[in-house]
PDB file of C-alpha atoms in Angstrom:
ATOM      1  CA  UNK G   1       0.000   0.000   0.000  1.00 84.00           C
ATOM      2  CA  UNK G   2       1.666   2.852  -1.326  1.00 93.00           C
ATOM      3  CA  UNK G   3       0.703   6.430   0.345  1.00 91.00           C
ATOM      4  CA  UNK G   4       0.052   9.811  -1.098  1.00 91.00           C
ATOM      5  CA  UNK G   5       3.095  11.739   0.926  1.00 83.00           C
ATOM      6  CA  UNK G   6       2.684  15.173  -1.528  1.00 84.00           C
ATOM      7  CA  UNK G   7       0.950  18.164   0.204  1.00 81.00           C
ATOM      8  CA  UNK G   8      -2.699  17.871  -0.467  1.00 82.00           C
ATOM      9  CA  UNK G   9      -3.380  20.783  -2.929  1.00 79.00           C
ATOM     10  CA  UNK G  10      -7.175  20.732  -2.481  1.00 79.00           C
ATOM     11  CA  UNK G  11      -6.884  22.129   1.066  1.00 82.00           C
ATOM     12  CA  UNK G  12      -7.103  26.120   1.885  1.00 81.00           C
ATOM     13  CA  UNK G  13      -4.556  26.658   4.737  1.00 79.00           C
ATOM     14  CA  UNK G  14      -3.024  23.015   4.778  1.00 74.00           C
ATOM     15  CA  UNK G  15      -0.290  23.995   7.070  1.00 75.00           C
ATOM     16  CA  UNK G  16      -2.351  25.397   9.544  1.00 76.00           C
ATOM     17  CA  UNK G  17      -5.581  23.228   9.086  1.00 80.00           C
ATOM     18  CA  UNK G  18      -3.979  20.079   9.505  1.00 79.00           C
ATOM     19  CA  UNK G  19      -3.004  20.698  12.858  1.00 83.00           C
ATOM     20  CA  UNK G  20      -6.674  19.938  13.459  1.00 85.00           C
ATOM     21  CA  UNK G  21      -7.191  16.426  11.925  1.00 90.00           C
ATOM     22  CA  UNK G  22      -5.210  13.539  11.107  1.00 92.00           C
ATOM     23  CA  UNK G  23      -5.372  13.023   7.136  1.00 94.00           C
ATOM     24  CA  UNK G  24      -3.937  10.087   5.185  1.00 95.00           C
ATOM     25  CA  UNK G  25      -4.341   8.962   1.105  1.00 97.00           C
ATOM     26  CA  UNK G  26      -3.380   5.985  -0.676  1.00 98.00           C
ATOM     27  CA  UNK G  27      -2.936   5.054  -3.684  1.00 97.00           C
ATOM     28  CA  UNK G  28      -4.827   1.941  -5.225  1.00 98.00           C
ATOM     29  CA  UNK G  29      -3.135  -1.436  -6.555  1.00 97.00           C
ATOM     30  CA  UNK G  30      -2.660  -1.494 -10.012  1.00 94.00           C
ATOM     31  CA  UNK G  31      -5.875  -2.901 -11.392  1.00 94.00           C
ATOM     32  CA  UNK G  32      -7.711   0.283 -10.144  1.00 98.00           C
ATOM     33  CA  UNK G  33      -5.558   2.784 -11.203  1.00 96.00           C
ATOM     34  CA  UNK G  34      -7.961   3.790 -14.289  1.00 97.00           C
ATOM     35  CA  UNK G  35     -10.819   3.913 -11.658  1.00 98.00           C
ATOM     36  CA  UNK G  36      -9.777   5.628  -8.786  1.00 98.00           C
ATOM     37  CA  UNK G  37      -6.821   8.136  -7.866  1.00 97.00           C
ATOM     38  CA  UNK G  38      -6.599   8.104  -4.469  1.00 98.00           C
ATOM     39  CA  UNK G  39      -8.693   6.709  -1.197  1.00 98.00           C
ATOM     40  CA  UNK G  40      -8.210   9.082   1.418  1.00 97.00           C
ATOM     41  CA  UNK G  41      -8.760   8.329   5.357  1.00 97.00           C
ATOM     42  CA  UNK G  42      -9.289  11.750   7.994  1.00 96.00           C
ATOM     43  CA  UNK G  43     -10.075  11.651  11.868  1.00 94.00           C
ATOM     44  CA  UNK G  44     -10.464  14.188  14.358  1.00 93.00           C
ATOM     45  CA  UNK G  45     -10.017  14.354  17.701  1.00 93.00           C
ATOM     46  CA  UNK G  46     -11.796  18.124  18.992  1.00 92.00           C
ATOM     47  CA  UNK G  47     -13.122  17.496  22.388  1.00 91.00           C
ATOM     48  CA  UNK G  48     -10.895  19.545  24.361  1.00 87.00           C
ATOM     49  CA  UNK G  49     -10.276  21.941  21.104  1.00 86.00           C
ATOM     50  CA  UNK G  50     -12.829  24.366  19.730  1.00 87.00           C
ATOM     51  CA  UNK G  51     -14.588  23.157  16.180  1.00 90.00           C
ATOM     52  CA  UNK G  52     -12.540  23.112  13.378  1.00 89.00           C
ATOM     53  CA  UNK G  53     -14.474  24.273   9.415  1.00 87.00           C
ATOM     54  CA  UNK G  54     -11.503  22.881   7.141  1.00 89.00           C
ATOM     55  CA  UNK G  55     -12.688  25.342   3.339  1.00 88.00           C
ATOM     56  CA  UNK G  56     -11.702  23.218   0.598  1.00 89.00           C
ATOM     57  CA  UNK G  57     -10.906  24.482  -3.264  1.00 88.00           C
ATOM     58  CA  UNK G  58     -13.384  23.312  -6.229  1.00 89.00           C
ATOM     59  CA  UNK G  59     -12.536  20.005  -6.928  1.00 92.00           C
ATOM     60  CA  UNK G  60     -13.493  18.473 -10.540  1.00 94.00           C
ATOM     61  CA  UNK G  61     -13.298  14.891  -9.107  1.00 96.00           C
ATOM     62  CA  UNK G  62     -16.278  12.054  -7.741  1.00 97.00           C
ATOM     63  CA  UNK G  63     -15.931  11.309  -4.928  1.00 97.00           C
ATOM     64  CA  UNK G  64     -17.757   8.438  -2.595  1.00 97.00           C
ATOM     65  CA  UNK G  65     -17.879   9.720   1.305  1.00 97.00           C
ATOM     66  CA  UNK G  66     -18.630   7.338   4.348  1.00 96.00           C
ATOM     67  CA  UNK G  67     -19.053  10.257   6.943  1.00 94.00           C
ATOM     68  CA  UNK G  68     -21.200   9.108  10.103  1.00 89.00           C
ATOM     69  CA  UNK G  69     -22.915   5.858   8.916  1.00 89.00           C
ATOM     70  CA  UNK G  70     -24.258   7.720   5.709  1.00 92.00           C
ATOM     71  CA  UNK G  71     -22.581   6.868   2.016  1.00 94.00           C
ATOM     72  CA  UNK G  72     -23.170   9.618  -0.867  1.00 94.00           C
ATOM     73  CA  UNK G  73     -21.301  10.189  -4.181  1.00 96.00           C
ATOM     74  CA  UNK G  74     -20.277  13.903  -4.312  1.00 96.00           C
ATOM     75  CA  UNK G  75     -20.262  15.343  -8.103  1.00 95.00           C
ATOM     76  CA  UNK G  76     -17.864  17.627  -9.186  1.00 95.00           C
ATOM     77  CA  UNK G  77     -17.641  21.252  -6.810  1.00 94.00           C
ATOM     78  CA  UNK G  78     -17.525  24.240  -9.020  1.00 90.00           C
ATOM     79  CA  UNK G  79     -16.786  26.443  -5.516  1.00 87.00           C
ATOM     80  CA  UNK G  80     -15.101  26.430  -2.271  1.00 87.00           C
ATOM     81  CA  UNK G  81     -16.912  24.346   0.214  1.00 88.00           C
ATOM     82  CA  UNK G  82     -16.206  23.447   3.750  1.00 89.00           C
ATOM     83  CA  UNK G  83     -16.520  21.169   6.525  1.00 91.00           C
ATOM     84  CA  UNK G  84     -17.555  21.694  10.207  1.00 92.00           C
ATOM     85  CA  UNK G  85     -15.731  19.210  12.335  1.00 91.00           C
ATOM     86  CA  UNK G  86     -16.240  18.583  16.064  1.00 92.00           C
ATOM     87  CA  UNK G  87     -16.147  16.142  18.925  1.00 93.00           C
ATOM     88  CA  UNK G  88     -14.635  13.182  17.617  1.00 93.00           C
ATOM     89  CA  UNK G  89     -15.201  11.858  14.045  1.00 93.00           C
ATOM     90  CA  UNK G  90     -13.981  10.350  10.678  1.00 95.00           C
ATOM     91  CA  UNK G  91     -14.463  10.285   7.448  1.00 96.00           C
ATOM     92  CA  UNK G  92     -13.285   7.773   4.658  1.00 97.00           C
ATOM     93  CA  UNK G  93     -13.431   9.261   1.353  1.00 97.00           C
ATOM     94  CA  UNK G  94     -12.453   7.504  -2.488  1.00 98.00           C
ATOM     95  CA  UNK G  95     -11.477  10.339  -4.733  1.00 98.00           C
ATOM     96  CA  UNK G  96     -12.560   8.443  -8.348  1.00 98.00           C
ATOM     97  CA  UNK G  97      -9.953   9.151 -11.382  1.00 98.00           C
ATOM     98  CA  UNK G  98     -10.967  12.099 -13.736  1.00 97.00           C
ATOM     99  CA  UNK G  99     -13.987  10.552 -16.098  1.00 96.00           C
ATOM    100  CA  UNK G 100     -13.865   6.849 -14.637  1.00 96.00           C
ATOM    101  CA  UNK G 101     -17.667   7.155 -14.117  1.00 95.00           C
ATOM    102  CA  UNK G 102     -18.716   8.667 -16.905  1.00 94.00           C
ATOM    103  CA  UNK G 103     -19.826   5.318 -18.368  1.00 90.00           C
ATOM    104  CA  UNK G 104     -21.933   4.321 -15.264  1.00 91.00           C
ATOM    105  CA  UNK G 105     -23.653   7.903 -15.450  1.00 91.00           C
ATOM    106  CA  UNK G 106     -25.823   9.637 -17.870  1.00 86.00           C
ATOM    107  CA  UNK G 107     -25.496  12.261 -20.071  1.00 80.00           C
ATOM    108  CA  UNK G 108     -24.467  15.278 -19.890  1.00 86.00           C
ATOM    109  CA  UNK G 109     -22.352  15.002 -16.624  1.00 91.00           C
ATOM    110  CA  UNK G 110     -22.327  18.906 -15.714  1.00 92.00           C
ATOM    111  CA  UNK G 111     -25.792  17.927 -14.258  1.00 92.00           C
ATOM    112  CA  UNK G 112     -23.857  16.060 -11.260  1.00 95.00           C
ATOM    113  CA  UNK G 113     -21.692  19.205 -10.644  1.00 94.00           C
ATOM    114  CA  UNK G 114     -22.225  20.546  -7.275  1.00 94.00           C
ATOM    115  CA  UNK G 115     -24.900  17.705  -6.846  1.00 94.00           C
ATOM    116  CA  UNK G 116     -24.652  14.574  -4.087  1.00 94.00           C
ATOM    117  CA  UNK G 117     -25.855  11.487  -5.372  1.00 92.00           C
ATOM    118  CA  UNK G 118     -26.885   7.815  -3.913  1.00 90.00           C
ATOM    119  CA  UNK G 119     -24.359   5.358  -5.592  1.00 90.00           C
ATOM    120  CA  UNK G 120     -26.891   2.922  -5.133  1.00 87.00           C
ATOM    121  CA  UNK G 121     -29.303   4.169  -7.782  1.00 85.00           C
ATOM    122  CA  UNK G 122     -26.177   4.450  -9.857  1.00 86.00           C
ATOM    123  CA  UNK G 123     -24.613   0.603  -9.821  1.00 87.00           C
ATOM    124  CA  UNK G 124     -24.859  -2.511  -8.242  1.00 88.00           C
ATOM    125  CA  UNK G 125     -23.529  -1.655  -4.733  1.00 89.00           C
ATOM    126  CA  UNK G 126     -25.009  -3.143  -1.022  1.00 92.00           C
ATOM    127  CA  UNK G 127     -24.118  -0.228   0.954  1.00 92.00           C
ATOM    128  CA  UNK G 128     -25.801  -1.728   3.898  1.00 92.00           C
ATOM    129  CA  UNK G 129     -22.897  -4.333   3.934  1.00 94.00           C
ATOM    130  CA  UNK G 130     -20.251  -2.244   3.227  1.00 94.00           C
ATOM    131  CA  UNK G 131     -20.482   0.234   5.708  1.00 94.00           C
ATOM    132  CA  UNK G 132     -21.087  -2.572   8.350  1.00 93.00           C
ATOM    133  CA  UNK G 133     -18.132  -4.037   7.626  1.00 94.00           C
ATOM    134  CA  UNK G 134     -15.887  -0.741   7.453  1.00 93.00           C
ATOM    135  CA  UNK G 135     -17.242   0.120  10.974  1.00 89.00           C
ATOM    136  CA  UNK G 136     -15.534  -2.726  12.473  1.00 82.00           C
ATOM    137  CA  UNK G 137     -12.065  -1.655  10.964  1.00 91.00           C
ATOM    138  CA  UNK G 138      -9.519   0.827  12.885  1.00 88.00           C
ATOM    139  CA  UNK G 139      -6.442  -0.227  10.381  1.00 94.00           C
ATOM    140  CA  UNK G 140      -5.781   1.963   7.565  1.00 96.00           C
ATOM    141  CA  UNK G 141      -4.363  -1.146   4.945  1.00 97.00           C
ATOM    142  CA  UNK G 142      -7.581  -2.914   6.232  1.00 97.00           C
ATOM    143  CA  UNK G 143      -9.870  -0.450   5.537  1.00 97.00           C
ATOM    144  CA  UNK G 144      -7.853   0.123   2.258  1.00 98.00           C
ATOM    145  CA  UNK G 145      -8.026  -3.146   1.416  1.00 97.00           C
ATOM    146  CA  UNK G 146     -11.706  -3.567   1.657  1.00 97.00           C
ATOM    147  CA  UNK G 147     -12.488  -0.427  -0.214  1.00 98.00           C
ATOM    148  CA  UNK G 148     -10.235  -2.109  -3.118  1.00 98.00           C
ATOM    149  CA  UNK G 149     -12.503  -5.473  -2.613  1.00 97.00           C
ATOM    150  CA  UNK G 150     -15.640  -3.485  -3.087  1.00 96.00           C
ATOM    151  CA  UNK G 151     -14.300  -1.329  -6.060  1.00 96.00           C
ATOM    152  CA  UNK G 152     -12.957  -4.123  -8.169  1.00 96.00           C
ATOM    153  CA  UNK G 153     -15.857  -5.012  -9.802  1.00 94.00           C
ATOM    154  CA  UNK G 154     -16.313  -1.598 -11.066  1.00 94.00           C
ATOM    155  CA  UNK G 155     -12.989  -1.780 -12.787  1.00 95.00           C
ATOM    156  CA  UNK G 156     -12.715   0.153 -16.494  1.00 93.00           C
ATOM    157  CA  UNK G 157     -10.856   0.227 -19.508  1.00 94.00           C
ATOM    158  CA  UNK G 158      -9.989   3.540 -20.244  1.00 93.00           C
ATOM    159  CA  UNK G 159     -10.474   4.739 -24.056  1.00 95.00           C
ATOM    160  CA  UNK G 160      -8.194   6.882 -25.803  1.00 95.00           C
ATOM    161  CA  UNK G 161     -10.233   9.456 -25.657  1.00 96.00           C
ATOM    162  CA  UNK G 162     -10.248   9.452 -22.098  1.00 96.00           C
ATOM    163  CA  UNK G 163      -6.038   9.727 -21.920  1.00 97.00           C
ATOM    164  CA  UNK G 164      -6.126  12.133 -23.836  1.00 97.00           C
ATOM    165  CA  UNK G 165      -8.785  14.399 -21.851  1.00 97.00           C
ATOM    166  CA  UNK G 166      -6.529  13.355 -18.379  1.00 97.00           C
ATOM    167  CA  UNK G 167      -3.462  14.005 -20.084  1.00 97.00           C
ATOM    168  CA  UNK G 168      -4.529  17.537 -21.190  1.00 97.00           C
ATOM    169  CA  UNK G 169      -5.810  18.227 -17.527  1.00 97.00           C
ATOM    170  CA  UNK G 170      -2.021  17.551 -16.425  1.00 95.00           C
ATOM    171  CA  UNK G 171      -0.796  19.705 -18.355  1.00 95.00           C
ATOM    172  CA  UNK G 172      -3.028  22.186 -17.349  1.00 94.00           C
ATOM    173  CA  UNK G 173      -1.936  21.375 -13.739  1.00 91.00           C
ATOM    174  CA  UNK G 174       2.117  21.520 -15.028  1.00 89.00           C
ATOM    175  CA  UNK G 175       2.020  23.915 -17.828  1.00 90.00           C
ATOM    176  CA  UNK G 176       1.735  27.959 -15.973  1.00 84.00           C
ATOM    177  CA  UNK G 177       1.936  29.334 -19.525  1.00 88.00           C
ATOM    178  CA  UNK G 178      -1.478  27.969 -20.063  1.00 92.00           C
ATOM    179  CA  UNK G 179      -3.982  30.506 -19.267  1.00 89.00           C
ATOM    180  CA  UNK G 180      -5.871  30.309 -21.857  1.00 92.00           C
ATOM    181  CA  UNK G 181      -8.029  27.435 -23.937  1.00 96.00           C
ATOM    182  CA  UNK G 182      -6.019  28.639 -26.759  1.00 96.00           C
ATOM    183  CA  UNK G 183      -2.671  27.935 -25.614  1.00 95.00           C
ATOM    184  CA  UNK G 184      -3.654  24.612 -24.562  1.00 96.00           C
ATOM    185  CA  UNK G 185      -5.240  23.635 -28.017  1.00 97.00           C
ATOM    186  CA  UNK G 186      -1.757  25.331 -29.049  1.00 96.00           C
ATOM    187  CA  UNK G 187       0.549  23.274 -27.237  1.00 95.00           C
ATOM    188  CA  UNK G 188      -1.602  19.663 -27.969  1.00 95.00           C
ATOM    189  CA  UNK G 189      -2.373  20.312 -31.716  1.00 95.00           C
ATOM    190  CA  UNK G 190      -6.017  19.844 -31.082  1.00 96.00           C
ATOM    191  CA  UNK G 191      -8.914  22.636 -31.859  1.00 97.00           C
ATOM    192  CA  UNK G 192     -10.562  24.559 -28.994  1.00 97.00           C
ATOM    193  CA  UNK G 193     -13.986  22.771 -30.215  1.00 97.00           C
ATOM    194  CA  UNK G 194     -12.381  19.121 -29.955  1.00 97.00           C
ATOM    195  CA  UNK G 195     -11.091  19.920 -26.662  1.00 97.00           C
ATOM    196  CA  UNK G 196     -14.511  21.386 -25.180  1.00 97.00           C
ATOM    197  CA  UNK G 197     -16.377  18.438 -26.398  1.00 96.00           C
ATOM    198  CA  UNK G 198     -14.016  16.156 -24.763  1.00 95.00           C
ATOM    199  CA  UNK G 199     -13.774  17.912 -21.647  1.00 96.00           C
ATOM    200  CA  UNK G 200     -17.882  18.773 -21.064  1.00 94.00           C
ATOM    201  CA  UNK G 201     -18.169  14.627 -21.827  1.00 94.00           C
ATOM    202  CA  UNK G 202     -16.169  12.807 -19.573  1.00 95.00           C
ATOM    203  CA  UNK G 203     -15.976  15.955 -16.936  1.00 95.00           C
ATOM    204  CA  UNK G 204     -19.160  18.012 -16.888  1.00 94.00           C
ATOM    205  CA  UNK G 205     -16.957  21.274 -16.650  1.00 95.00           C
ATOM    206  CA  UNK G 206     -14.794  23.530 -19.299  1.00 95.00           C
ATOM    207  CA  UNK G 207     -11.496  23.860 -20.021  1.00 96.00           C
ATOM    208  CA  UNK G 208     -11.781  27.505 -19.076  1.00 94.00           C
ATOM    209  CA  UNK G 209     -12.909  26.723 -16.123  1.00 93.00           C
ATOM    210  CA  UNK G 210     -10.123  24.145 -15.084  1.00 94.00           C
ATOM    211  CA  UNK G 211      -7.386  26.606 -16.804  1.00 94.00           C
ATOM    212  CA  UNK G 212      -8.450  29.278 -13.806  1.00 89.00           C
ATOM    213  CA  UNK G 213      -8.764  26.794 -10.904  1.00 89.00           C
ATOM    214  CA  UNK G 214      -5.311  25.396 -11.511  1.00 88.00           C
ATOM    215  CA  UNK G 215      -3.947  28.629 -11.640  1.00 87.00           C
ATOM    216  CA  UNK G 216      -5.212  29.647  -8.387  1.00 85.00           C
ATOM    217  CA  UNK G 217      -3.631  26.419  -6.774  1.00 84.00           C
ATOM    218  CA  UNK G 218      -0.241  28.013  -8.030  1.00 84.00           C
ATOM    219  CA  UNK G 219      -1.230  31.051  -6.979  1.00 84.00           C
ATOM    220  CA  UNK G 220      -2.361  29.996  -3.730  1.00 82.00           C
ATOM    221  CA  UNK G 221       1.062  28.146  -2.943  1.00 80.00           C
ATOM    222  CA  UNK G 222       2.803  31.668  -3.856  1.00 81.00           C
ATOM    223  CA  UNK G 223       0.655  33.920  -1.357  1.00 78.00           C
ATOM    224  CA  UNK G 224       1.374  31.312   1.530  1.00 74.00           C
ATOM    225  CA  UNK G 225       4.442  32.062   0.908  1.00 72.00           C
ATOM    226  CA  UNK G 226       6.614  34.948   2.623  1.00 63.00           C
ATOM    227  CA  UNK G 227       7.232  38.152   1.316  1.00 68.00           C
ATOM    228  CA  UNK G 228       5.871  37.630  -2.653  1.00 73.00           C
ATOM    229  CA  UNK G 229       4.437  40.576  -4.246  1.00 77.00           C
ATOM    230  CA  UNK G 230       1.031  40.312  -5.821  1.00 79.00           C
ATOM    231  CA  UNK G 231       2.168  41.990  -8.859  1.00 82.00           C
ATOM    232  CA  UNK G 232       4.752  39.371  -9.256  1.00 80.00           C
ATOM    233  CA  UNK G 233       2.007  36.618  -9.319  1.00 84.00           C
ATOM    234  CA  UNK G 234       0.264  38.609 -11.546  1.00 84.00           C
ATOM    235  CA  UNK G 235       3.237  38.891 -13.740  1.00 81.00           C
ATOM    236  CA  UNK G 236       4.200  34.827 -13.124  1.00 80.00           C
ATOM    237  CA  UNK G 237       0.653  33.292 -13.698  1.00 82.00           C
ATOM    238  CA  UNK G 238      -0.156  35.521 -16.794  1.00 79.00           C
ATOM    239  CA  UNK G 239      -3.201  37.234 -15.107  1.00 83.00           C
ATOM    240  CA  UNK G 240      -4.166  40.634 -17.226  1.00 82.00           C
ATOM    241  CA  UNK G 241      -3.431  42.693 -13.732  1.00 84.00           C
ATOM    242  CA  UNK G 242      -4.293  42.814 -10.148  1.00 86.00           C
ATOM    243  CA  UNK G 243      -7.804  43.048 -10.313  1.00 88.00           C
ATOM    244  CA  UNK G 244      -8.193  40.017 -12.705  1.00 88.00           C
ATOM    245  CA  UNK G 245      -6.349  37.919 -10.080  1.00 85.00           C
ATOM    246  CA  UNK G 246      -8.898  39.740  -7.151  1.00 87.00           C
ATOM    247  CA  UNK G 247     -11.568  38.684  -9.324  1.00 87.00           C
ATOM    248  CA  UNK G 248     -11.061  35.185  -9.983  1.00 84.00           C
ATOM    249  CA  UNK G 249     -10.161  34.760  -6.175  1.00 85.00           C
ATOM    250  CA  UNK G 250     -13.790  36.461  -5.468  1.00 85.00           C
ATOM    251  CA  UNK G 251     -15.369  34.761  -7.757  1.00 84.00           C
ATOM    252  CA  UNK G 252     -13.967  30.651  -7.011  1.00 83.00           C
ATOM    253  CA  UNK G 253     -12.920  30.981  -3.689  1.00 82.00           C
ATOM    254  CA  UNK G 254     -14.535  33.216  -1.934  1.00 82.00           C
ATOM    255  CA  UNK G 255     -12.707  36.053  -0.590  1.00 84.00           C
ATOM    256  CA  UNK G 256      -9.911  38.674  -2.194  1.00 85.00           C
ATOM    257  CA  UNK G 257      -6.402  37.467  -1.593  1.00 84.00           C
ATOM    258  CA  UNK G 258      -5.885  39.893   1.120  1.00 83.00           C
ATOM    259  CA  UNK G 259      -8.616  37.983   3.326  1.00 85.00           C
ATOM    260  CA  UNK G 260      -7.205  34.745   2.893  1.00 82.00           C
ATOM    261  CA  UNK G 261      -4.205  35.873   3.956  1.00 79.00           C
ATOM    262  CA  UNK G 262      -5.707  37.222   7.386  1.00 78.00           C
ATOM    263  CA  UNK G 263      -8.510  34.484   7.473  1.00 71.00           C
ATOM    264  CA  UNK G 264      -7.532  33.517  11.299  1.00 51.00           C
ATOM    265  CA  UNK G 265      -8.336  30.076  12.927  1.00 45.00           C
TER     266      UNK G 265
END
């Protein structure tokens, strides 16, 4: 069982938040690796601490949730959301691979976005049993283990198509000189319409729209940071100026930069 050791990028404040709660991912065997990307494993311990709400970035990714005896899919999050933890509690989350259920869903997917869903209606899948058996299990490989056992038969083939649509999200994720839907058709020799199509099929969202949330991961990691200038992110990330970057940061996560920097725990 091979763990997930890079700093969670998903997380608003991860150096400070995780002070709160205990969180752990891990990546599946090889046969899942088309279905899933990571399960992920977070308990909390408040009771002599005040209540911790961990804000989270948009996340284009499934994901099925066991949090307090209740199982639900969560579709795609086109905003920051957040989570109010307290007493003592846990949550065991599978973060699905970008598209894997686009075959077990219907068309068009941007209907999920934002939208929590019972997998049951969706496939095959006796919840009852499943989160009986998780709730006797305090060992991370066994709990791993049985998520793998209940996830196998669920198992796809990805098509070409589908590479190509994750491979053109990474380089969205690598590439900072893509800030536009242009560049990206550009730099993979495919047309802006090809790529749109692709992207509103097996993800329910735009390329747009993941072009501007992977830029404010970067540009999150830069304002955590000591003593940068937001011009100079402005400059770095290819914004148009200040108030394009203010914007954006309004408009996805919330707040202007300046308030996340001050947001206080």
């Amino acid at each position: 069982m091979k763990s997930n050791v890079k700093n969670p990028t998903g997380v608003q404040h991860h150096k400070l938040s995780a002070e709160r709660y205990h969180l752990r991912r891990y990546f599946p065997d090889e046969p899942l690796i088309e279905l899933i990307e990571q399960f992920w494993l977070v308990n909390w311990d408040l009771r002599d601490e005040k209540n911790h709400t961990q804000k989270n970035l948009p996340d284009p990714n499934f994901h099925l949730i066991l949090d307090n005896r209740k199982l639900k899919l969560i579709g795609p999050i086109s905003k920051t959301y957040s989570y109010k933890m307290e007493g003592v509690g846990k949550i065991i989350g599978i973060k699905f691979a970008l598209g894997a259920l686009t075959d077990f869903l219907e068309s068009p997917l941007s209907k999920y976005v934002d939208k929590e869903l019972d997998f049951q209606q969706l496939v095959d899948f006796d919840a009852d049993t499943f989160i009986s058996e998780l709730d006797g299990l305090q060992d991370d490989e066994q709990i791993v283990d049985l998520l793998q056992t209940y996830m196998t038969p669920f198992v796809i083939t990805s098509s070409s198509e589908l590479i190509r649509v994750r491979e053109l999200v990474n380089r969205i994720k690598n590439d900072s000189d893509i800030t536009r839907v242009e560049h990206l058709s550009k730099k993979s020799n495919l047309s802006i319409r090809t790529i749109q199509r692709c992207f509103k099929y097996y993800l329910g969202l735009s390329p747009k729209w993941l072009i501007r949330k992977y830029r404010l991961h970067q540009a999150l990691e830069l304002i955590e940071k000591e003593d940068v200038n937001f011009l100079d992110i402005v400059e770095w990330l290819g914004y148009t100026d200040q108030s394009h970057l203010i914007r954006d940061f309004k408009e996805i996560i919330g707040v202007t930069p300046i308030n996340y920097i001050n947001q206080s725990y």
